[in-house]
Coordinates of C-alpha atoms in Angstrom, one line a residue:
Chain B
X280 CA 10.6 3.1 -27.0
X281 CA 8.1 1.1 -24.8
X282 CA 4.3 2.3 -24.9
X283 CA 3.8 3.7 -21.3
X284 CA 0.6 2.3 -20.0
X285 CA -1.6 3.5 -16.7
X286 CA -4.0 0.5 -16.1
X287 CA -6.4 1.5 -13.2
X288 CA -8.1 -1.3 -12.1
X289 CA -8.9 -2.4 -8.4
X290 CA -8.7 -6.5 -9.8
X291 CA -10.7 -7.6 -7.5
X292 CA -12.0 -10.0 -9.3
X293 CA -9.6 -10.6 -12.2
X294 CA -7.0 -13.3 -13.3
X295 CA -4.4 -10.5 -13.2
X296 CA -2.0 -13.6 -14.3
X297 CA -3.6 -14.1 -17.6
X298 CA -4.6 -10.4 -18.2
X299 CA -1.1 -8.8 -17.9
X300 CA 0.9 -11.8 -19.5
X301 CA 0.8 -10.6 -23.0
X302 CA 1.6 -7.3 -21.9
X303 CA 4.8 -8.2 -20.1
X304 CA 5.7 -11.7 -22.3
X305 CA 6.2 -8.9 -25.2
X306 CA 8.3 -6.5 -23.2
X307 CA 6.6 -3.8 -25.7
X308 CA 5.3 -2.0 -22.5
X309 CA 6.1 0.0 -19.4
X310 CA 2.7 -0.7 -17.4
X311 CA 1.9 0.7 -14.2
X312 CA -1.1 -0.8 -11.9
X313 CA -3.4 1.8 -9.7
X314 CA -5.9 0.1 -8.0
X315 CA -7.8 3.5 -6.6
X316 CA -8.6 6.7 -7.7
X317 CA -5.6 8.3 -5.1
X318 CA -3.7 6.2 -6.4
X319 CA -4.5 7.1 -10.0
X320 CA -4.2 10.7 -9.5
X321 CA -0.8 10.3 -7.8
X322 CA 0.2 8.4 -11.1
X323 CA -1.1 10.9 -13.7
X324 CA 0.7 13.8 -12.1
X325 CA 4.1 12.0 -11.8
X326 CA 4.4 10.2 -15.3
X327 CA 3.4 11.0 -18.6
X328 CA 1.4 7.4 -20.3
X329 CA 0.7 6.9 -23.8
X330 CA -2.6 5.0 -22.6
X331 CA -4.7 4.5 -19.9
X332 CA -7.3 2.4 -19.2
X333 CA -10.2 3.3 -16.6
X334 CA -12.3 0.8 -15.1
X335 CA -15.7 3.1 -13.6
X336 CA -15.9 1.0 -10.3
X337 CA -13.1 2.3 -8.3
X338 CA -12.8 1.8 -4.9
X339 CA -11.6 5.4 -3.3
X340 CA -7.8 5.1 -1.6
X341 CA -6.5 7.5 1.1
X342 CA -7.5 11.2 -0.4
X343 CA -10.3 12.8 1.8
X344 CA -11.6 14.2 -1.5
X345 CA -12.5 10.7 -2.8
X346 CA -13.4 9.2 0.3
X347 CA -16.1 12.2 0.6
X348 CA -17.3 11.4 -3.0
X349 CA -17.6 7.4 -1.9
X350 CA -19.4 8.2 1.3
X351 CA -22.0 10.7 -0.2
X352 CA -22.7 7.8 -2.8
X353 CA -23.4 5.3 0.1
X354 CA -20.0 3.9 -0.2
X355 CA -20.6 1.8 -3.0
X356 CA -18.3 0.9 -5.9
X357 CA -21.1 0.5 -8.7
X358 CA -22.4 3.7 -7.0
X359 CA -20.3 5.8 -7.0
X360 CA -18.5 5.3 -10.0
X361 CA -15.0 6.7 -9.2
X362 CA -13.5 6.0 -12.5
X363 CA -16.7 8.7 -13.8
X364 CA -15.3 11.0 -11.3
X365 CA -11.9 10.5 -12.2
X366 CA -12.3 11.2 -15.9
X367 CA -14.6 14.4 -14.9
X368 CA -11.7 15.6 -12.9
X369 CA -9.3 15.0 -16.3
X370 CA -11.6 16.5 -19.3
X371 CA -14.9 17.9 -17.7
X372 CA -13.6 20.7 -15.6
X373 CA -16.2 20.2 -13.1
X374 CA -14.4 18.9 -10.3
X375 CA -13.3 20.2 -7.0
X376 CA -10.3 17.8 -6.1
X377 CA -7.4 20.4 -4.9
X378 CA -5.1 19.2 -8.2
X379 CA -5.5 20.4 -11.1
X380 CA -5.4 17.6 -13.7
X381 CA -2.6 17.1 -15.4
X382 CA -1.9 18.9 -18.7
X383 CA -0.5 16.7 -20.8
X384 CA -3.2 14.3 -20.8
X385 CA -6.0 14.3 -23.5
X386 CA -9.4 12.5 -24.0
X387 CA -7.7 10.8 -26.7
X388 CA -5.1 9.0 -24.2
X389 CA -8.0 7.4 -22.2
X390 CA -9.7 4.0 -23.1
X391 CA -12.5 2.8 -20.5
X392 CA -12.4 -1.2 -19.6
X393 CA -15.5 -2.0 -17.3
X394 CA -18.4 -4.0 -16.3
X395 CA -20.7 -1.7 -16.9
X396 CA -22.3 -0.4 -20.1
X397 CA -25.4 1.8 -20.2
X398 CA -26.5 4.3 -22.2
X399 CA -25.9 7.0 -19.2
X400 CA -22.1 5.8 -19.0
X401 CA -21.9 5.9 -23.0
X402 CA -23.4 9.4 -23.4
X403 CA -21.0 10.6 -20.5
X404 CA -18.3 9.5 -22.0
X405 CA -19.2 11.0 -25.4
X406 CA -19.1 14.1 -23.5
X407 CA -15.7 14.0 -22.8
X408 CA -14.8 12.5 -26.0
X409 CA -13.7 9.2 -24.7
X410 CA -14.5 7.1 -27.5
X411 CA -12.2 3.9 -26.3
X412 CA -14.3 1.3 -24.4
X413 CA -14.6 -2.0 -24.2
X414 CA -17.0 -4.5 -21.7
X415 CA -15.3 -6.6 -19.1
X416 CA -17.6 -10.0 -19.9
X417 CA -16.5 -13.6 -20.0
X418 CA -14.7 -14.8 -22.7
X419 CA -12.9 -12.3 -23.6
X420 CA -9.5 -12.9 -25.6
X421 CA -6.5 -12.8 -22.7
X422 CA -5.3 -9.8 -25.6
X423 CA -7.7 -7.3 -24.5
X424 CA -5.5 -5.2 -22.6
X425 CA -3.4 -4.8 -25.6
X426 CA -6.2 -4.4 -27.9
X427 CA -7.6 -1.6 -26.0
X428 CA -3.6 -0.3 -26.0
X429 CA -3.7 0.1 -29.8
X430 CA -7.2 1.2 -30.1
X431 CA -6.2 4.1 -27.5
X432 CA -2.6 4.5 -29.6
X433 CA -4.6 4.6 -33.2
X434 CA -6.5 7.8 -32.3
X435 CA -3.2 9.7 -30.5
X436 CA -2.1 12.0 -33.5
X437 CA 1.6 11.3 -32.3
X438 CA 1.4 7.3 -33.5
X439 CA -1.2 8.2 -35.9
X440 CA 1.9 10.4 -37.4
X441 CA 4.4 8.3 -36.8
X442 CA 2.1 5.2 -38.8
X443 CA 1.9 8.0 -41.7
X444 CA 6.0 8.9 -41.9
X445 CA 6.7 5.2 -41.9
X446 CA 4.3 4.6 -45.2
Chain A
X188 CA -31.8 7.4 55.6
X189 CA -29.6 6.5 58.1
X190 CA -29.3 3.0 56.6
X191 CA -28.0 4.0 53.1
X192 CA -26.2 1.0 51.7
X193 CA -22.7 2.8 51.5
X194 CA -21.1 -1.1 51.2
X195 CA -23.2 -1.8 47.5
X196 CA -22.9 1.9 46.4
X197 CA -19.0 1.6 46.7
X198 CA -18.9 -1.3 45.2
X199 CA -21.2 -0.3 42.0
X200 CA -18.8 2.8 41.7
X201 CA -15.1 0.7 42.1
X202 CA -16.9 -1.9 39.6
X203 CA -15.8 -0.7 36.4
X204 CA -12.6 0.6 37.1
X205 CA -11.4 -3.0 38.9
X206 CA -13.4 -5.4 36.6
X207 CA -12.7 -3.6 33.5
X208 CA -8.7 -3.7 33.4
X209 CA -9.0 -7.0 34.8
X210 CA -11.3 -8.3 31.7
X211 CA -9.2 -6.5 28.8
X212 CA -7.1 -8.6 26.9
X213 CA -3.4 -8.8 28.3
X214 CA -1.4 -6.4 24.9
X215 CA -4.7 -3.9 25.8
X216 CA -4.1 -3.7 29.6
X217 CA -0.2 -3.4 29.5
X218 CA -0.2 -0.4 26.8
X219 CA -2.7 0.9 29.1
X220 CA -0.8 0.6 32.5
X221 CA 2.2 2.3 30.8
X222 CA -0.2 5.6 30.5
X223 CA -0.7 6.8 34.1
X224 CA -2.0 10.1 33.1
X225 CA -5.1 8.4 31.4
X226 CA -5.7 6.3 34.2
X227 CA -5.8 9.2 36.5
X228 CA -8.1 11.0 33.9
X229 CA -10.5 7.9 33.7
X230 CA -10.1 7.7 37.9
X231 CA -11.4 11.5 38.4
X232 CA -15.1 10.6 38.5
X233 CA -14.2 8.1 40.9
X234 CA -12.8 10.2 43.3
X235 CA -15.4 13.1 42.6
X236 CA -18.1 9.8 43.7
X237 CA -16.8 9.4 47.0
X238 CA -16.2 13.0 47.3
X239 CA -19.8 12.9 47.8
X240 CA -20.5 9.7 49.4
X241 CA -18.2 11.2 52.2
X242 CA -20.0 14.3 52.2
X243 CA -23.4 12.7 52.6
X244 CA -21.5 10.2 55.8
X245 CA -20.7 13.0 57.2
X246 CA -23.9 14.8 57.1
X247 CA -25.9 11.3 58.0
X248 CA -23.2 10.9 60.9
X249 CA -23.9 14.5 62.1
X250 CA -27.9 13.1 61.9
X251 CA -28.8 16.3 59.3
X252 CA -31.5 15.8 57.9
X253 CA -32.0 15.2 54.0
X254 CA -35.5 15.8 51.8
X255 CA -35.6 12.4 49.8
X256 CA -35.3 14.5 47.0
X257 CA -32.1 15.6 47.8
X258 CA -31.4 12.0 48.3
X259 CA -32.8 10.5 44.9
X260 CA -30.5 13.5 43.2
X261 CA -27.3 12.3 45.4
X262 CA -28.1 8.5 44.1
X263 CA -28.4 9.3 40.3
X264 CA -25.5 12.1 40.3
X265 CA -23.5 9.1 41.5
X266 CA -25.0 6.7 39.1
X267 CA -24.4 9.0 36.0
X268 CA -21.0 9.6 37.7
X269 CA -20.3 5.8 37.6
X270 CA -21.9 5.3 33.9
X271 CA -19.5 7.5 32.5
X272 CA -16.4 6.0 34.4
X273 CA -17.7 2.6 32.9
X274 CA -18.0 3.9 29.5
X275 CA -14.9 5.6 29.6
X276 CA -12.8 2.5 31.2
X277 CA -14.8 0.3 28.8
X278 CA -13.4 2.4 25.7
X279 CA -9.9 2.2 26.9
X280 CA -9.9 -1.1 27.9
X281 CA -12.4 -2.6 25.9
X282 CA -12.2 -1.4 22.2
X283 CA -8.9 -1.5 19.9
X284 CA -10.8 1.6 18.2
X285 CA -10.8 3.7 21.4
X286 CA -7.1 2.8 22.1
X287 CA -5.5 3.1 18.5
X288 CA -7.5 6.0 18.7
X289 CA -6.0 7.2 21.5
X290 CA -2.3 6.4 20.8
X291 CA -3.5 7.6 16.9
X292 CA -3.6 11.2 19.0
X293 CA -0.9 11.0 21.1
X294 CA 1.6 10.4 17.8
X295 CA -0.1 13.4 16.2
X296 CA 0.8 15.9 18.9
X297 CA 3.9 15.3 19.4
X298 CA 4.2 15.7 15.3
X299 CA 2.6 18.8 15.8
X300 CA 4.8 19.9 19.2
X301 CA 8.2 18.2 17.3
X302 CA 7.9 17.4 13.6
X303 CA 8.4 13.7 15.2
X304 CA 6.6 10.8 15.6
X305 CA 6.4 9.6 19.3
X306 CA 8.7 6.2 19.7
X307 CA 6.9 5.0 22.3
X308 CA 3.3 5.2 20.9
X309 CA 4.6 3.7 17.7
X310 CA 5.9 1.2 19.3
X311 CA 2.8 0.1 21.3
X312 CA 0.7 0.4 18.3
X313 CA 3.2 -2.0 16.7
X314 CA 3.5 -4.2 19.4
X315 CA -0.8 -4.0 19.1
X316 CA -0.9 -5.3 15.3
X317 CA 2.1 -7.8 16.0
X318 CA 0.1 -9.0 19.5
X319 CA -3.7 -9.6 17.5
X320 CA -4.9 -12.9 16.1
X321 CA -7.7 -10.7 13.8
X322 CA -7.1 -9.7 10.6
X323 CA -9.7 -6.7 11.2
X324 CA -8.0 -5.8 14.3
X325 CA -4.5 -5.6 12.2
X326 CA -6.8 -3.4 9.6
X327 CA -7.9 -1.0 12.1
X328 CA -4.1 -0.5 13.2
X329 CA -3.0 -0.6 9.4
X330 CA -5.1 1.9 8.9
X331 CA -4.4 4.4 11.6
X332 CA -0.7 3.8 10.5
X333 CA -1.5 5.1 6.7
X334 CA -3.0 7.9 8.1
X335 CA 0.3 8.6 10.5
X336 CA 2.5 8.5 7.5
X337 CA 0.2 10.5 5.4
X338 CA 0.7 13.6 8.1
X339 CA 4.0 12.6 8.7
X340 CA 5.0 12.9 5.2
X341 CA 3.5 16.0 4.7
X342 CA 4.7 17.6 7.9
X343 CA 6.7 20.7 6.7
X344 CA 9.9 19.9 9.0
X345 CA 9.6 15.8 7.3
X346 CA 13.0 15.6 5.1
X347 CA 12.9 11.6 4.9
X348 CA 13.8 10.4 8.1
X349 CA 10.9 10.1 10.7
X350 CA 9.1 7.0 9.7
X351 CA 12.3 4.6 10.9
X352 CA 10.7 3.3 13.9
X353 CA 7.0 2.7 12.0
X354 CA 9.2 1.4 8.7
X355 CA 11.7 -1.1 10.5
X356 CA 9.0 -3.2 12.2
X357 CA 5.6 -3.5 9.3
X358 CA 7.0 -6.7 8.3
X359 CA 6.5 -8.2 12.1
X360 CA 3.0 -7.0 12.1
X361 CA 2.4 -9.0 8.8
X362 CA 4.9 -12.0 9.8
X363 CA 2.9 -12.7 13.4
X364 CA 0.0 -13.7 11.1
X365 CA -0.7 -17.5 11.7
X366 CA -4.3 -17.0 10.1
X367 CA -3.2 -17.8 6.7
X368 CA -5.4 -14.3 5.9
X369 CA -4.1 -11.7 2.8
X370 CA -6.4 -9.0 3.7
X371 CA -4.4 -6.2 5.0
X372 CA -1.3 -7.2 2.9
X373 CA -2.3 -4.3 0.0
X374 CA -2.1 -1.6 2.9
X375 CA 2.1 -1.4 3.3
X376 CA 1.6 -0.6 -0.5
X377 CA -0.9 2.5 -0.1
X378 CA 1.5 3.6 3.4
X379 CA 4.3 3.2 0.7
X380 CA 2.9 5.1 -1.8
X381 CA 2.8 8.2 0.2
X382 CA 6.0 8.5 1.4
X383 CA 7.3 8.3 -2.8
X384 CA 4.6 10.1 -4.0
X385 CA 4.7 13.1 -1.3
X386 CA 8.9 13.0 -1.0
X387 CA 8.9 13.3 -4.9
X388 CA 6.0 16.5 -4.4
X389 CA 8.5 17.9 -2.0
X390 CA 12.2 17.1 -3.9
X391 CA 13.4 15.4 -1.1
X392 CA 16.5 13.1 -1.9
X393 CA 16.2 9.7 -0.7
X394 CA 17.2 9.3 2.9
X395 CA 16.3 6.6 5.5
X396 CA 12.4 6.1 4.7
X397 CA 12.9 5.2 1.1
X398 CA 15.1 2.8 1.8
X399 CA 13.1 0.9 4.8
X400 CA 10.0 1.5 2.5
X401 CA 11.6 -0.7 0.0
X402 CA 13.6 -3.0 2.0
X403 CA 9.7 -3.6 3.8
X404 CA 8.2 -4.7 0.9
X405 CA 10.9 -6.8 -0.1
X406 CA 10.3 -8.5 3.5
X407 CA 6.5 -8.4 2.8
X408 CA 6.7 -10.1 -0.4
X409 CA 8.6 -12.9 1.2
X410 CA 6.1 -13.5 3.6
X411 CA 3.2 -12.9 1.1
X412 CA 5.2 -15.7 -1.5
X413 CA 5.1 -18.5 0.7
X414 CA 1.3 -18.4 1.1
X415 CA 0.7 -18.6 -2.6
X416 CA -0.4 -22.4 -2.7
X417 CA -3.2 -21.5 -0.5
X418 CA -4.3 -18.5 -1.9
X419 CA -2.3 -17.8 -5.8
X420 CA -5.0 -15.4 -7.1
X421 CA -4.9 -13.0 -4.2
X422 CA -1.1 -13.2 -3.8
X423 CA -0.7 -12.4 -7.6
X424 CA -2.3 -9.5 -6.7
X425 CA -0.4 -8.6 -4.0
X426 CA 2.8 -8.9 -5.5
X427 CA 2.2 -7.4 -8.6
X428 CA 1.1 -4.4 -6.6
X429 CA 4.8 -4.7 -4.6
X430 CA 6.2 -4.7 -7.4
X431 CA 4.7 -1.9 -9.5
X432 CA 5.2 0.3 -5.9
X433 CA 9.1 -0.2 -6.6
X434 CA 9.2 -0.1 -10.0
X435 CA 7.5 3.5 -9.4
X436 CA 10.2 4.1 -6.3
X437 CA 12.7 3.9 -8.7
X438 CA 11.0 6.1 -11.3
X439 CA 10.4 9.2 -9.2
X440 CA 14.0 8.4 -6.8
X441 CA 17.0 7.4 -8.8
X442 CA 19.0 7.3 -5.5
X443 CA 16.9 4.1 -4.7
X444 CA 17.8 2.4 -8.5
X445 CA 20.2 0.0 -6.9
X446 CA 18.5 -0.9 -3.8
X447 CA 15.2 -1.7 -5.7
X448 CA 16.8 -3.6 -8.4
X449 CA 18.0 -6.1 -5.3
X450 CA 15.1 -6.5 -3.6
X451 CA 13.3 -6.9 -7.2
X452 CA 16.1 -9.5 -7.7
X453 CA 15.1 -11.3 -4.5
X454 CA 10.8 -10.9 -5.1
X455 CA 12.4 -12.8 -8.1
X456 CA 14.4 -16.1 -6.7
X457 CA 11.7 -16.1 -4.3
X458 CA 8.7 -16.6 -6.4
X459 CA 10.8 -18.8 -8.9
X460 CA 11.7 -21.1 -5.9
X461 CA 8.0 -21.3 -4.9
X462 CA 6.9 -21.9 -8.8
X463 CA 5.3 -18.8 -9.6
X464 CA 7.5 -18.5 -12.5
X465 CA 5.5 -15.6 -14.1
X466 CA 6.0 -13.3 -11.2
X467 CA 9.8 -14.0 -12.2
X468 CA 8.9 -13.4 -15.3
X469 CA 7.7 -10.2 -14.5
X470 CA 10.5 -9.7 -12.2
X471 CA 12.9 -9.8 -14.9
X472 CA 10.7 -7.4 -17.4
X473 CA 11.1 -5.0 -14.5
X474 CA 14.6 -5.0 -14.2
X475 CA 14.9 -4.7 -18.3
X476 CA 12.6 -1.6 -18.2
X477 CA 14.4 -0.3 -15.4
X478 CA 18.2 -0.5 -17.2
X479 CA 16.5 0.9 -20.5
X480 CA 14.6 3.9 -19.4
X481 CA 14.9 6.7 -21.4
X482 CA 14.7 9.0 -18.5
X483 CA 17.7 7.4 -16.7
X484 CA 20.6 9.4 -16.8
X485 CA 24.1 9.1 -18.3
X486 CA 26.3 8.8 -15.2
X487 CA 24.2 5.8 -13.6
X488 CA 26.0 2.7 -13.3
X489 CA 24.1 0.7 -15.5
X490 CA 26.3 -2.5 -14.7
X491 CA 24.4 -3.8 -10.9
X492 CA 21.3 -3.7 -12.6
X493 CA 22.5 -5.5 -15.3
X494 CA 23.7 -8.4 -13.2
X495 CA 20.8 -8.7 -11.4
X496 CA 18.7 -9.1 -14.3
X497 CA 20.9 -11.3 -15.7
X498 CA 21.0 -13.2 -12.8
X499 CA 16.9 -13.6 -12.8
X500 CA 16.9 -14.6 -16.2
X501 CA 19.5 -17.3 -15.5
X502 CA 17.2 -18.6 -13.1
X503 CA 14.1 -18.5 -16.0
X504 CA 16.2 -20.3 -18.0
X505 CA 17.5 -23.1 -16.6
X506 CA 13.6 -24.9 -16.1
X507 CA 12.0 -23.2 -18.6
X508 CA 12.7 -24.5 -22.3
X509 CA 9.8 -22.8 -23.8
X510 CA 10.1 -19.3 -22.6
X511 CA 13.9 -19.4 -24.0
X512 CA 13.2 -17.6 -26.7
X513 CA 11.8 -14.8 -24.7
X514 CA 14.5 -15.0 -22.7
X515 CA 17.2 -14.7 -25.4
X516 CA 15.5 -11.6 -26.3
X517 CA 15.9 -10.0 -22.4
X518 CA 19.7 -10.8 -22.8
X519 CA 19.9 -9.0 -26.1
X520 CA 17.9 -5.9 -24.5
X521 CA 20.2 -5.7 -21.9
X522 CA 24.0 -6.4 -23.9
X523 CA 23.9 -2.4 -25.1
X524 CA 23.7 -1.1 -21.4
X525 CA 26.8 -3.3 -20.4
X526 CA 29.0 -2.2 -22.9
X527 CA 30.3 -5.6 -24.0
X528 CA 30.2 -8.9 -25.4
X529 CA 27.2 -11.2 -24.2
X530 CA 30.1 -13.6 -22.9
X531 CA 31.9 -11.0 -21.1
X532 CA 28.5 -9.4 -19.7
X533 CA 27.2 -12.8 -18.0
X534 CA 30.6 -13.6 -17.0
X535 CA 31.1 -10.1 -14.8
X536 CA 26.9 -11.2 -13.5
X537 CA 28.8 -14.2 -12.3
X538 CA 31.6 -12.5 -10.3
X539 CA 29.1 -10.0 -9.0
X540 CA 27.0 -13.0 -7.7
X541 CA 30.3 -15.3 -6.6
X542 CA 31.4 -12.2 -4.5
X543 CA 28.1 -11.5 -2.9
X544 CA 27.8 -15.7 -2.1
X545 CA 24.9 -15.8 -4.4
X546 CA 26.6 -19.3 -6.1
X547 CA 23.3 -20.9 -7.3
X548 CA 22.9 -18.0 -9.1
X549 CA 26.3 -17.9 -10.5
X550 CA 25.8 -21.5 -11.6
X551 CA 22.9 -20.8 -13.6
X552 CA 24.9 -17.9 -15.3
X553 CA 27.2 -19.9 -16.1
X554 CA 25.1 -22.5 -17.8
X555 CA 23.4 -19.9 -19.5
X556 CA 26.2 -18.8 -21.0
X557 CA 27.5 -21.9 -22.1
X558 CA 24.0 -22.5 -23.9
X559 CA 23.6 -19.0 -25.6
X560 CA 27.1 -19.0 -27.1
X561 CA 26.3 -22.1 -28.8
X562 CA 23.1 -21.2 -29.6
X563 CA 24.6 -17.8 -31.1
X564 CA 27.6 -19.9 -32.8
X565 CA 24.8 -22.6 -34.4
X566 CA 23.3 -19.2 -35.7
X567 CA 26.3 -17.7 -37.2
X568 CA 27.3 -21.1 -38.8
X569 CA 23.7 -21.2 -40.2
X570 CA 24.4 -17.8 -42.0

């Protein structure tokens, strides 16, 4: 069965070409691209994804509720970090979008992929227990995306399982 | 105050309403003249000013007497009068906000009044994005349009029919660009989005707006394709976005498997024929992840999807030796779903494609098969 993957990501400035090639050259996985945090939601409440990988600068698509959130943080990507505000919405509990999040999905599903890494963003995340994340800086191997897939699959206690039966 | 200047106060208060229309660009002006009522909304402070310029003739003619003050007031009531008439004719005429705007509000009542979308006002906002040389001009329009299928779509009479006259004609807005500019070419994708995401909310089976959603971004890809030697980063972008939209179509509407598997097909031929071999690539990926969902049911004919990923792959392999092996792979993926010999599977590909006229395609099958068999046979003799 192929590893369902959510990649949210609004590319702007990534070689989607080289990214996503080792993802689809191995025809292991059944990826989806969102590029804003509507767009997201709209995924995650229609499929169910093994893995999904947030990136914190989101620009905010057509919902009201995240075009509010943009605006009151002076419309601003870095700002207003609407991957943050996406994952609040998922694990935090604290977030007044009209969906509830979806309930199959668990901290343990989420990896974040971003350029930004301080200590605020880390101890956020620790809150929420997303412990998959990895920086978006040059040079990094054109595997990532699946790297950050198995590090996201190794803590889900379905493949952890099925890695147990199988030895 | 018998020598009032009635000539230059006339003039100051026809000013706006003659130069403005006369000024505003030629797709402005002729939505505008199609719209009486507003005219005759925007001429009602004209009238009201020489309402009172005849009143005040009249009293100068009858020699009454005026205070200046009364005077002064008369002058600037006529001024303000004019002011607004300007600003008003000025927005109409003027601004591509204050008109989209305007036919933005027309489409919304009669949603609200009808459940439909006006024809007309669609049409002129069409006619509007096809008409502009600016890419922002086309944004603002491409926006208001998201936000009329949004309400559309989430009307509670919609049942996936109302959007024909906004679906049939997005590719001419996108095609009349000569400016070589990919801006606005990710907003049919968001528009798209909608209609799936909120006809899948709402069960609704697929009827008319699914079908000119995808058949849209078939057209759109075709036009965003042959701009990729210009631009190949943003139109990687683009596509791959298309693309993922109909992969998703066909997730959440199984009555759309068929239709998107075609126009997948064509995204496909397209970009292979322009060299962007890894969109086919990803073309063909699709189509394999499409025939070998889990969720698909039993009773789908597996067998058009089939051929047409068989058919992109044909196209893969015949100028591209070192992604064979991947290739080789795709077939083997996809023999289980036809239910029979790799020979016999290409071979019914190749009728499919002879019967719909697609013969290049149907040559490449055919040399495809002629080069696995012998690759399978060198195998077997191996063993």
């Amino acid at each position: 069965m192929k590893t369902k993957v959510l990649w949210v990501e609004d590319s702007a400035r990534l070689e989607l070409r080289n990214l996503t090639g080792p993802i689809y050259i191995s025809g292991e996985y059944d990826m989806n691209l969102a590029e804003d945090a509507t767009s997201a939601v709209r995924y995650l409440r229609t499929k169910e994804y093994d893995a999904v990988i947030l990136d914190m600068r989101l620009p905010p698509g057509m919902d009201d509720y995240w075009i509010n959130v943009y605006r009151e943080r002076g419309e601003n990507m870095a700002e207003a970090r609407l991957g943050m505000e996406l994952a609040n919405w998922l694990f935090s509990g604290k977030s007044d979008h009209s969906f509830p999040p979806p309930e199959w999905i668990k901290p343990y599903h989420v990896g974040v992929f971003t350029v930004e890494n301080d200590s605020k963003l880390h101890a956020s995340l620790e809150d929420m227990n997303i412990k998959v994340f990895e920086q978006k800086v040059a040079g990094l191997p054109d595997t990532i995306l699946i790297d950050i897939i198995n590090k996201i699959k190794a803590q889900n206690p379905k493949y952890s399982e099925k890695v147990r039966g199988s030895k | 105050m018998t020598d009032i200047p009635f000539g230059p106060i006339v003039t100051l208060i026809l000013f706006p309403a003659v130069y403005t229309p006369l000024a505003a660009p030629r797709e402005i002006r002729a939505v505008i003249l199609k719209r009486k009522q507003w005219i005759i909304t925007a001429l009602i402070p004209i009238f009201m000013s020489f309402i009172f310029l005849f009143l005040a003739m009249f009293y100068v003619t009858r020699n009454t007497s005026f205070s200046e003050q009364i005077w002064y007031g008369l002058i600037l009531i006529l001024l303000l009068i004019d002011l607004s008439v300007a600003i008003v004719m000025s927005y109409l005429f003027n601004t591509y906000d204050g008109l989209v705007q305007q036919l933005e509000l027309e489409i919304f009542s009669s949603l609200k009044k009808s459940g439909k979308l006006n024809k007309k006002s669609v049409s002129d906002l069409l006619e509007l994005g096809i008409k502009t040389d600016s890419w922002q001009i086309r944004n603002l329009i491409l926006s208001s349009m998201t936000r009329i299928v949004e309400k559309t779509c989430s009307h509670a009479e919609y049942r996936g029919e109302s959007l024909e006259a906004l679906l049939l004609r997005l590719v001419e807005v996108f095609d009349a660009d000569s400016s070589g500019n990919l801006q606005n070419f990710s907003m049919p994708a968001d528009m798209i989005r909608s209609i799936i995401f909120i006809s899948k909310d709402r069960e609704l089976e697929v009827r008319d707006d699914i079908q000119d959603s995808v058949r849209s971004l078939g057209g759109l890809s075709q036009i965003v394709i042959k701009k990729a030697e210009s631009q190949p980063r943003k139109v990687d972008e683009i596509v791959f976005r298309y693309i993922d939209v109909l992969d998703m179509t066909a997730t959440l509407h199984l009555g759309s498997l068929n239709q998107v598997s075609q126009v997948l097909f064509e995204i496909g031929i397209q970009a292979i024929s322009n060299n962007l071999t890894h969109i086919g690539f990803i073309v063909a990926n699709k189509l394999n992840m499409l025939i070998s969902r889990d969720s698909l049911p039993q009773k789908i004919d597996k067998s058009l999807i089939a051929s047409y990923s068989l058919g992109i792959i044909s196209h893969l392999w015949s100028d591209n030796l070192s992604l064979r092996a991947e290739l080789t792979k795709k077939v083997d993926a996809i023999i289980p779903y036809t239910n029979c010999p790799i020979g016999e599977a290409v071979d019914r590909s190749m009728f499919f494609f002879m019967n719909i006229m697609g013969f290049e395609t149907a040559d490449k099958l055919l040399a495809m098969k002629v080069d696995l068999l012998k690759s399978k046979e060198r195998t077997h003799k191996k063993k």
